[in-house]
Short mmCIF file of C-alpha atoms in Angstrom, two decimals:
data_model
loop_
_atom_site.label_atom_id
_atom_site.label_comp_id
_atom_site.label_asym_id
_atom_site.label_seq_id
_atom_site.Cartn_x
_atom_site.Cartn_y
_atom_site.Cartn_z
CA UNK A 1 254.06 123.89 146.46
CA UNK A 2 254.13 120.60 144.68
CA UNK A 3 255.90 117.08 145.50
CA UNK A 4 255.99 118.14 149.51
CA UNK A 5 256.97 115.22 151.47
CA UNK A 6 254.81 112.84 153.69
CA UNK A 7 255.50 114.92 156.43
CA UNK A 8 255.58 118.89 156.21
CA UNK A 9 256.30 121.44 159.43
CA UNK A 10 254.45 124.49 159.50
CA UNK A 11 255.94 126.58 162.47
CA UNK A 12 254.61 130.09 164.06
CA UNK A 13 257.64 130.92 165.60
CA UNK A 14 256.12 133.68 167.33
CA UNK A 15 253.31 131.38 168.96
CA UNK A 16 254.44 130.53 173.33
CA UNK A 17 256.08 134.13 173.35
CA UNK A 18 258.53 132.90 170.44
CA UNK A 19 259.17 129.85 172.14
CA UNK A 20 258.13 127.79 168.81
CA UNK A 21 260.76 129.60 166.84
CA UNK A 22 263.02 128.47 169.45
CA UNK A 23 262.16 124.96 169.03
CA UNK A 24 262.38 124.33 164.92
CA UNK A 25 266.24 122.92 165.82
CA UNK A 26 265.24 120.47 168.00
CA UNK A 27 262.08 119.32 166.13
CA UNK A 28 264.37 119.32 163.10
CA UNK A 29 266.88 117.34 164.89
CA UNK A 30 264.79 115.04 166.39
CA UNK A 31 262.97 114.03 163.00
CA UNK A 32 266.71 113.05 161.08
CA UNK A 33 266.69 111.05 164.08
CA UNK A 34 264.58 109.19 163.77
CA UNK A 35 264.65 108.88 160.25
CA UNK A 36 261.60 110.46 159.10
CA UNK A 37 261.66 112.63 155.34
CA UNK A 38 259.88 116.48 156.24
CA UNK A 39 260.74 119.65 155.76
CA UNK A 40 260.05 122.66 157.79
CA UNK A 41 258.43 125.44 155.98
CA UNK A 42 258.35 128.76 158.37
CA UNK A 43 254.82 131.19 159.01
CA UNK A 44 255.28 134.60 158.64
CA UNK A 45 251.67 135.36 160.19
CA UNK A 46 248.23 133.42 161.09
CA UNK A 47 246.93 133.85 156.94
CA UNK A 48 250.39 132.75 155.93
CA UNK A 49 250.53 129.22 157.81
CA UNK A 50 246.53 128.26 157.29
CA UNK A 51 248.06 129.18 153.73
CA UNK A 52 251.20 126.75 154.07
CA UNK A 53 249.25 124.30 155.48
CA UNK A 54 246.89 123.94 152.70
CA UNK A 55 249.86 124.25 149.80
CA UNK A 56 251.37 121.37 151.54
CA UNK A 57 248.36 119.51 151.98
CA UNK A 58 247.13 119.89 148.19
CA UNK A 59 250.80 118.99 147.06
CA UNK A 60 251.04 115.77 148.28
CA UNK A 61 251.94 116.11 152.21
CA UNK A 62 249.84 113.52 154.05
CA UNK A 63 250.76 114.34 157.95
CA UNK A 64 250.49 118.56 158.52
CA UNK A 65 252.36 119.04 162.28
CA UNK A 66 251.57 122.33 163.70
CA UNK A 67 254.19 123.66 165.49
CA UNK A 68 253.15 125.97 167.94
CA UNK A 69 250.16 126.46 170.49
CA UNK A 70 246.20 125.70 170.24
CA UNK A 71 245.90 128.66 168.05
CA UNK A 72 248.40 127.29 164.63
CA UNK A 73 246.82 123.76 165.34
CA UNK A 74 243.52 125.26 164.26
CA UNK A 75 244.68 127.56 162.09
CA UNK A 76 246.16 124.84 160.44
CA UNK A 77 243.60 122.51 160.32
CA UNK A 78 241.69 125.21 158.61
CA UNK A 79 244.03 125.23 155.71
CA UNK A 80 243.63 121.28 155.10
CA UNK A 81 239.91 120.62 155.78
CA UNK A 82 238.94 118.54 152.95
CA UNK A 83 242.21 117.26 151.64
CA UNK A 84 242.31 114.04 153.18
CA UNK A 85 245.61 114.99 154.71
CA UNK A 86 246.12 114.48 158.95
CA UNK A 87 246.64 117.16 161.73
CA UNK A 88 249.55 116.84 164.14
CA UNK A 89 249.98 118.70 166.74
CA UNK A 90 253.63 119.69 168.01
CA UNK A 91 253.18 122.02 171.22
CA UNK A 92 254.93 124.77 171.52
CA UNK A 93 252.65 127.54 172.38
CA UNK A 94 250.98 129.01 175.85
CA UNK A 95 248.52 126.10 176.30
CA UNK A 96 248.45 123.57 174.22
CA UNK A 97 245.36 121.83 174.96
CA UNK A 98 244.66 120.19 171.91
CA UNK A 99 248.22 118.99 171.87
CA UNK A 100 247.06 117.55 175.12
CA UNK A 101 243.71 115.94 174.52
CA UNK A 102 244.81 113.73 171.63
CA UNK A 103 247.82 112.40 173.49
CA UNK A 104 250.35 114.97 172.41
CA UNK A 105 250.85 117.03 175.13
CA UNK A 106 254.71 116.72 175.37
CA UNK A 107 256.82 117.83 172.43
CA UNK A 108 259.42 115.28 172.21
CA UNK A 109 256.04 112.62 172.13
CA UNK A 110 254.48 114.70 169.84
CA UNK A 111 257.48 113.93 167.71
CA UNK A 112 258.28 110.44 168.20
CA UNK A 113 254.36 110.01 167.25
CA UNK A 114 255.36 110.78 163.83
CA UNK A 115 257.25 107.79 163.32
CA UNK A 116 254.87 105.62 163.04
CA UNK A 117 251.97 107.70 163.44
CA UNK A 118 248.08 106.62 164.69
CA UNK A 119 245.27 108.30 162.51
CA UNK A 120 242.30 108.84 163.83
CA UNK A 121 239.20 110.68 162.08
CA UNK A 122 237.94 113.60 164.71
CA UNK A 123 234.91 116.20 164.70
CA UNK A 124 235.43 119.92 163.55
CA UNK A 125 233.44 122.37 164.82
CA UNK A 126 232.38 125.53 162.14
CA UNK A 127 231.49 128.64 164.23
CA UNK A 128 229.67 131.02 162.25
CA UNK A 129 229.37 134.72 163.81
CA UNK A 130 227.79 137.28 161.73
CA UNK A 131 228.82 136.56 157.59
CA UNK A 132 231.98 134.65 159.07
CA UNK A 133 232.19 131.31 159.59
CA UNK A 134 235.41 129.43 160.77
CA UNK A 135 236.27 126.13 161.66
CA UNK A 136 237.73 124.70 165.29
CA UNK A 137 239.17 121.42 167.23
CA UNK A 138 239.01 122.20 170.60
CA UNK A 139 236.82 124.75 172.10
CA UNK A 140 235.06 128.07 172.05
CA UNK A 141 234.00 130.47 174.65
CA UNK A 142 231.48 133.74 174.81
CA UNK A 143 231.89 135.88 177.74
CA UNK A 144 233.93 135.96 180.54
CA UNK A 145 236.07 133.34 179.36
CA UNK A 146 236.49 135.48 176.05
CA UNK A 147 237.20 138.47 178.00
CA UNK A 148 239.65 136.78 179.82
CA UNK A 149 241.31 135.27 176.47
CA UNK A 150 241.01 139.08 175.08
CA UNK A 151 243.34 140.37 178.49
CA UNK A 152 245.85 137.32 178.46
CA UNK A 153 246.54 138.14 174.66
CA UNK A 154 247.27 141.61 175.83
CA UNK A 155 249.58 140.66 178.41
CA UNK A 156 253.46 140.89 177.68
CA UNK A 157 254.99 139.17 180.59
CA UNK A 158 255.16 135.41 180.23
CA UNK A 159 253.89 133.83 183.38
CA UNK A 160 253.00 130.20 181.56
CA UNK A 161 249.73 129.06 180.65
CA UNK A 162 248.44 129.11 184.22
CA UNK A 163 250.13 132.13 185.18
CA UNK A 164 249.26 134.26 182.52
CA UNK A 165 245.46 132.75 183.00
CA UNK A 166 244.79 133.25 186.56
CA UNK A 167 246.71 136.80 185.89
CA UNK A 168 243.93 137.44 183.50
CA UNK A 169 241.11 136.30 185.04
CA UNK A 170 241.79 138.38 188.34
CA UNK A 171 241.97 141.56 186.20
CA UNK A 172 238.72 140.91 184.54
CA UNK A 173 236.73 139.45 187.05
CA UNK A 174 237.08 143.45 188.74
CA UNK A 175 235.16 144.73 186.18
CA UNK A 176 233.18 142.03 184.43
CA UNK A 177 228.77 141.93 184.76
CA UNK A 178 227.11 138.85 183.54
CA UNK A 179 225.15 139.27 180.25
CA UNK A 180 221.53 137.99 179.71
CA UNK A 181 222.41 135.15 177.51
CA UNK A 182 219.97 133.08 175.37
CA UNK A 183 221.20 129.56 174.28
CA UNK A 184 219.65 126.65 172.34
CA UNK A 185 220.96 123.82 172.92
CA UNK A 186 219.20 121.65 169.63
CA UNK A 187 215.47 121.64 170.80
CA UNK A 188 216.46 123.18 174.23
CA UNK A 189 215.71 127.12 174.68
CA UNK A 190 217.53 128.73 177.93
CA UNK A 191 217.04 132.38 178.79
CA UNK A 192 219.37 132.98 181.88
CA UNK A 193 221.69 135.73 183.25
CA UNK A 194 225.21 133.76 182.83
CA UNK A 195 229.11 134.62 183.20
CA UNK A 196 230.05 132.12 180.18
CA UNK A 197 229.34 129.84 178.01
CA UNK A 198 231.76 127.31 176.62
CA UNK A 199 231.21 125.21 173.37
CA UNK A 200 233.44 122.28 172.26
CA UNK A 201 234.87 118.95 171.93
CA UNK A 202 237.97 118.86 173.85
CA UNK A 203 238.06 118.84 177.26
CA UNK A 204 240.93 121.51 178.59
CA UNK A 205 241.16 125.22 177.82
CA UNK A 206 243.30 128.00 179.24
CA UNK A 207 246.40 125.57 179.71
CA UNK A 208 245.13 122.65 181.76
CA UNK A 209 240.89 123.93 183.04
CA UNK A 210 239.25 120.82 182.29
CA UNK A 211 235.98 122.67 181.28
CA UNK A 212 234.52 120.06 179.47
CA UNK A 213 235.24 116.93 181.08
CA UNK A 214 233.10 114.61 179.23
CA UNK A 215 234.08 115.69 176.21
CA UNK A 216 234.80 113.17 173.12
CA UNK A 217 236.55 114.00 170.07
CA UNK A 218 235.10 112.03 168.05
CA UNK A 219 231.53 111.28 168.77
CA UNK A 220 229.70 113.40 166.88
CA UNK A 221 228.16 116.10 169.81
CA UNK A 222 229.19 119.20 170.41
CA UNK A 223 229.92 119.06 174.44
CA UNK A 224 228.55 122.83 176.29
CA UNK A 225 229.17 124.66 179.67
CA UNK A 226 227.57 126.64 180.99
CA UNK A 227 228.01 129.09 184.29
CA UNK A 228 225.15 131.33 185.50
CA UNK A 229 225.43 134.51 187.18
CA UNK A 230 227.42 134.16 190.51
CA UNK A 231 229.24 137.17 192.69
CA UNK A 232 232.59 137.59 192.29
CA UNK A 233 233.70 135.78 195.64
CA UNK A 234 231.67 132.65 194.74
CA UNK A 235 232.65 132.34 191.23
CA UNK A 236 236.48 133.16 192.73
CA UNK A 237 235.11 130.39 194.94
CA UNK A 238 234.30 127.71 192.53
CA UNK A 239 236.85 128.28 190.25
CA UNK A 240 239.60 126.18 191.32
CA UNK A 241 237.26 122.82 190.99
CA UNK A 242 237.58 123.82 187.06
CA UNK A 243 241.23 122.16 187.21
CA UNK A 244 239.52 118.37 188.25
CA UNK A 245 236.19 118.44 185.88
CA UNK A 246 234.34 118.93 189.72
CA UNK A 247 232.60 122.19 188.44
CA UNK A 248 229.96 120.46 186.93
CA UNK A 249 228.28 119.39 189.69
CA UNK A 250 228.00 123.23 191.55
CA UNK A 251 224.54 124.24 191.05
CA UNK A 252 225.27 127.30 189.10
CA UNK A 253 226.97 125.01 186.47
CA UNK A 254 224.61 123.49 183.92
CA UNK A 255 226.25 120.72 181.15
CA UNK A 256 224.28 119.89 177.58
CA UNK A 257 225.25 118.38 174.26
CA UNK A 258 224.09 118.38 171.28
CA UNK A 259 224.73 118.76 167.24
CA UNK A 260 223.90 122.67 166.91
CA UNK A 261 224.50 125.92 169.98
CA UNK A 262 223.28 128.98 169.13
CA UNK A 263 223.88 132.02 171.25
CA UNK A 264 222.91 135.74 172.22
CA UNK A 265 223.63 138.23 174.65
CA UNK A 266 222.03 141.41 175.78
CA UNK A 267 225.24 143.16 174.61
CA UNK A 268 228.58 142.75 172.69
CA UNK A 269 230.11 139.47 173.59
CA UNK A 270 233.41 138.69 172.30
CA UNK A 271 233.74 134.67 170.89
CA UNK A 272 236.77 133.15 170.62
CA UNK A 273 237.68 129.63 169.71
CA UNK A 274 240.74 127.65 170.35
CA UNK A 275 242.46 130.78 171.91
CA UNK A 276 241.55 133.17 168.93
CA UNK A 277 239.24 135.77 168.20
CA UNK A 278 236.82 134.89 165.81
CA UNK A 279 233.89 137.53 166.46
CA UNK A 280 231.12 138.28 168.48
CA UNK A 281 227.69 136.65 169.48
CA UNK A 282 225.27 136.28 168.14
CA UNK A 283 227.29 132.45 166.75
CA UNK A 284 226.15 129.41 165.31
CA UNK A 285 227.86 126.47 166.41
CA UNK A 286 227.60 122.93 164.40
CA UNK A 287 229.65 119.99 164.69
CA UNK A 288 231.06 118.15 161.40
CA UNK A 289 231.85 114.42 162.78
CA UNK A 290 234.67 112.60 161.70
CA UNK A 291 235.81 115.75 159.25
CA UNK A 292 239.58 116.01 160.41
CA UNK A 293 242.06 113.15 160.02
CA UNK A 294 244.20 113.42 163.66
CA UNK A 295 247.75 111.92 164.83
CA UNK A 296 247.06 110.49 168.23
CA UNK A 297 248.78 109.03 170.99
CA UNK A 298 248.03 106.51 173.09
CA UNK A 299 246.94 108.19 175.90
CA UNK A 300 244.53 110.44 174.07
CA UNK A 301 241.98 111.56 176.30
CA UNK A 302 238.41 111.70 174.87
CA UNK A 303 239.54 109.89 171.60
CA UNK A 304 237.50 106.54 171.40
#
């Protein structure tokens, strides 16, 4: 794909229960609007857009927008890692909590941020599990978070990001053990019965839990949470302080950073990153600072 535009769409139209596909009008319309040159070039599947992205990218595109959830933004900075092109981020999925972290959590903003769009170099995080390894912007999780990722995927009522969360969570938590984790943090060894651990540089996950809440974008550390063993009427307890960032001061709650996470389990733990499955523990996790050119808003949170 040669002689693409500045700007190129790539759209999952299935992402947000096909509400992306619903949306390619609009974002079309809006973008004659205001007068900015793009065309829209349509995913048939998660390997086809990381592909479009990277054909646009390597023929001349310099802004890539994602249309679609937290999922096609990474897929999509996947495909143009390295080619000096940006990252936007147009939500339209079931979260959208990278969308929201770099100040594009609302569509027709996302948009209008294209006009005369604010580049900002961010860190990428490469998550390698087993022979795999994979790149992500926002966050990763191992263990009951990933279990509860693994059920909301599975789910085929669409009860919004919150909804379809909380529905998820409830139906794991009735069946979920903590696993004997061990994590190292850079120098830091922990061996510790845990329910999750979360990796990342964003600060929301699961369509608005503000996991990580000191997270930066772009200052080279790798942010990590971490919850040890609790029953399931405290954890079901505690939970709702996840929403405000207020978790990290329970006392089952520890918080680290650092430039490299590794981490084990007793047993099959599921990993996924930015709302996708990218294997099981035991992962690697290494941050790559300033490796992904970004469109940002002004009210980016956690962008300095």
């Amino acid at each position: 794909m040669a002689d693409a535009p500045d700007l190129v769409v790539v759209a999952n139209p299935a992402a947000g229960h096909g509400r992306a596909g619903r949306l390619i009008g609009k974002v079309t319309t809006a973008l004659h609007r205001l007068r900015v040159t793009h065309e829209i070039r349509i995913a048939g599947s998660g390997t086809d857009l990381e592909r479009l992205a990277r054909a646009s990218a390597v023929g001349g595109a310099r802004i890539v927008a994602a249309l679609g959830g937290d999922g096609t933004a990474s897929l999509a900075a996947n495909g143009i890692l390295g080619t000096g092109a940006a990252l936007a981020a147009l939500p339209a999925g079931t979260g959208d909590d990278f969308a929201k972290a770099i100040g594009a959590g609302k569509l027709d903003t996302a948009v209008e941020l294209l006009a005369d769009p604010k580049i900002v170099d961010l860190d990428v995080i490469e998550v390698t599990t087993g022979a795999d390894t994979r790149s992500f912007v926002n966050i990763a999780g191992a263990g009951f978070d990933s279990e509860v990722n693994e059920a909301a995927n599975g789910m085929t009522v669409n009860l919004g990001a919150t909804g379809t969360y909380i529905a998820a969570l409830l139906k794991t938590l009735s069946r979920y053990s903590p696993a004997a984790f061990t994590i190292q943090v850079d120098d830091e060894r922990m061996e510790l019965d845990a329910m999750l651990v979360e990796v990342g540089s964003g600060r929301w996950t699961g369509g608005g839990m503000k996991v990580l809440p000191n997270a930066v974008m772009n200052d080279g550390l790798l942010d990590v949470c971490i919850v040890e063993a609790l029953s399931k009427p405290a954890f079901l307890r505690a939970f709702p302080r996840v929403f405000l960032g207020s978790h990290t001061t329970h006392p089952k709650v520890r918080m680290r950073t650092g430039t490299r996470v590794q981490v084990e389990a007793d047993r099959r733990v599921l990993v996924y990153a930015d709302g996708e499955l990218v294997g099981s523990l035991p992962a690697i996790f290494e941050i790559r600072p300033a490796a992904l050119p970004v469109v940002v808003g002004p009210d980016a949170k956690g962008v300095r």
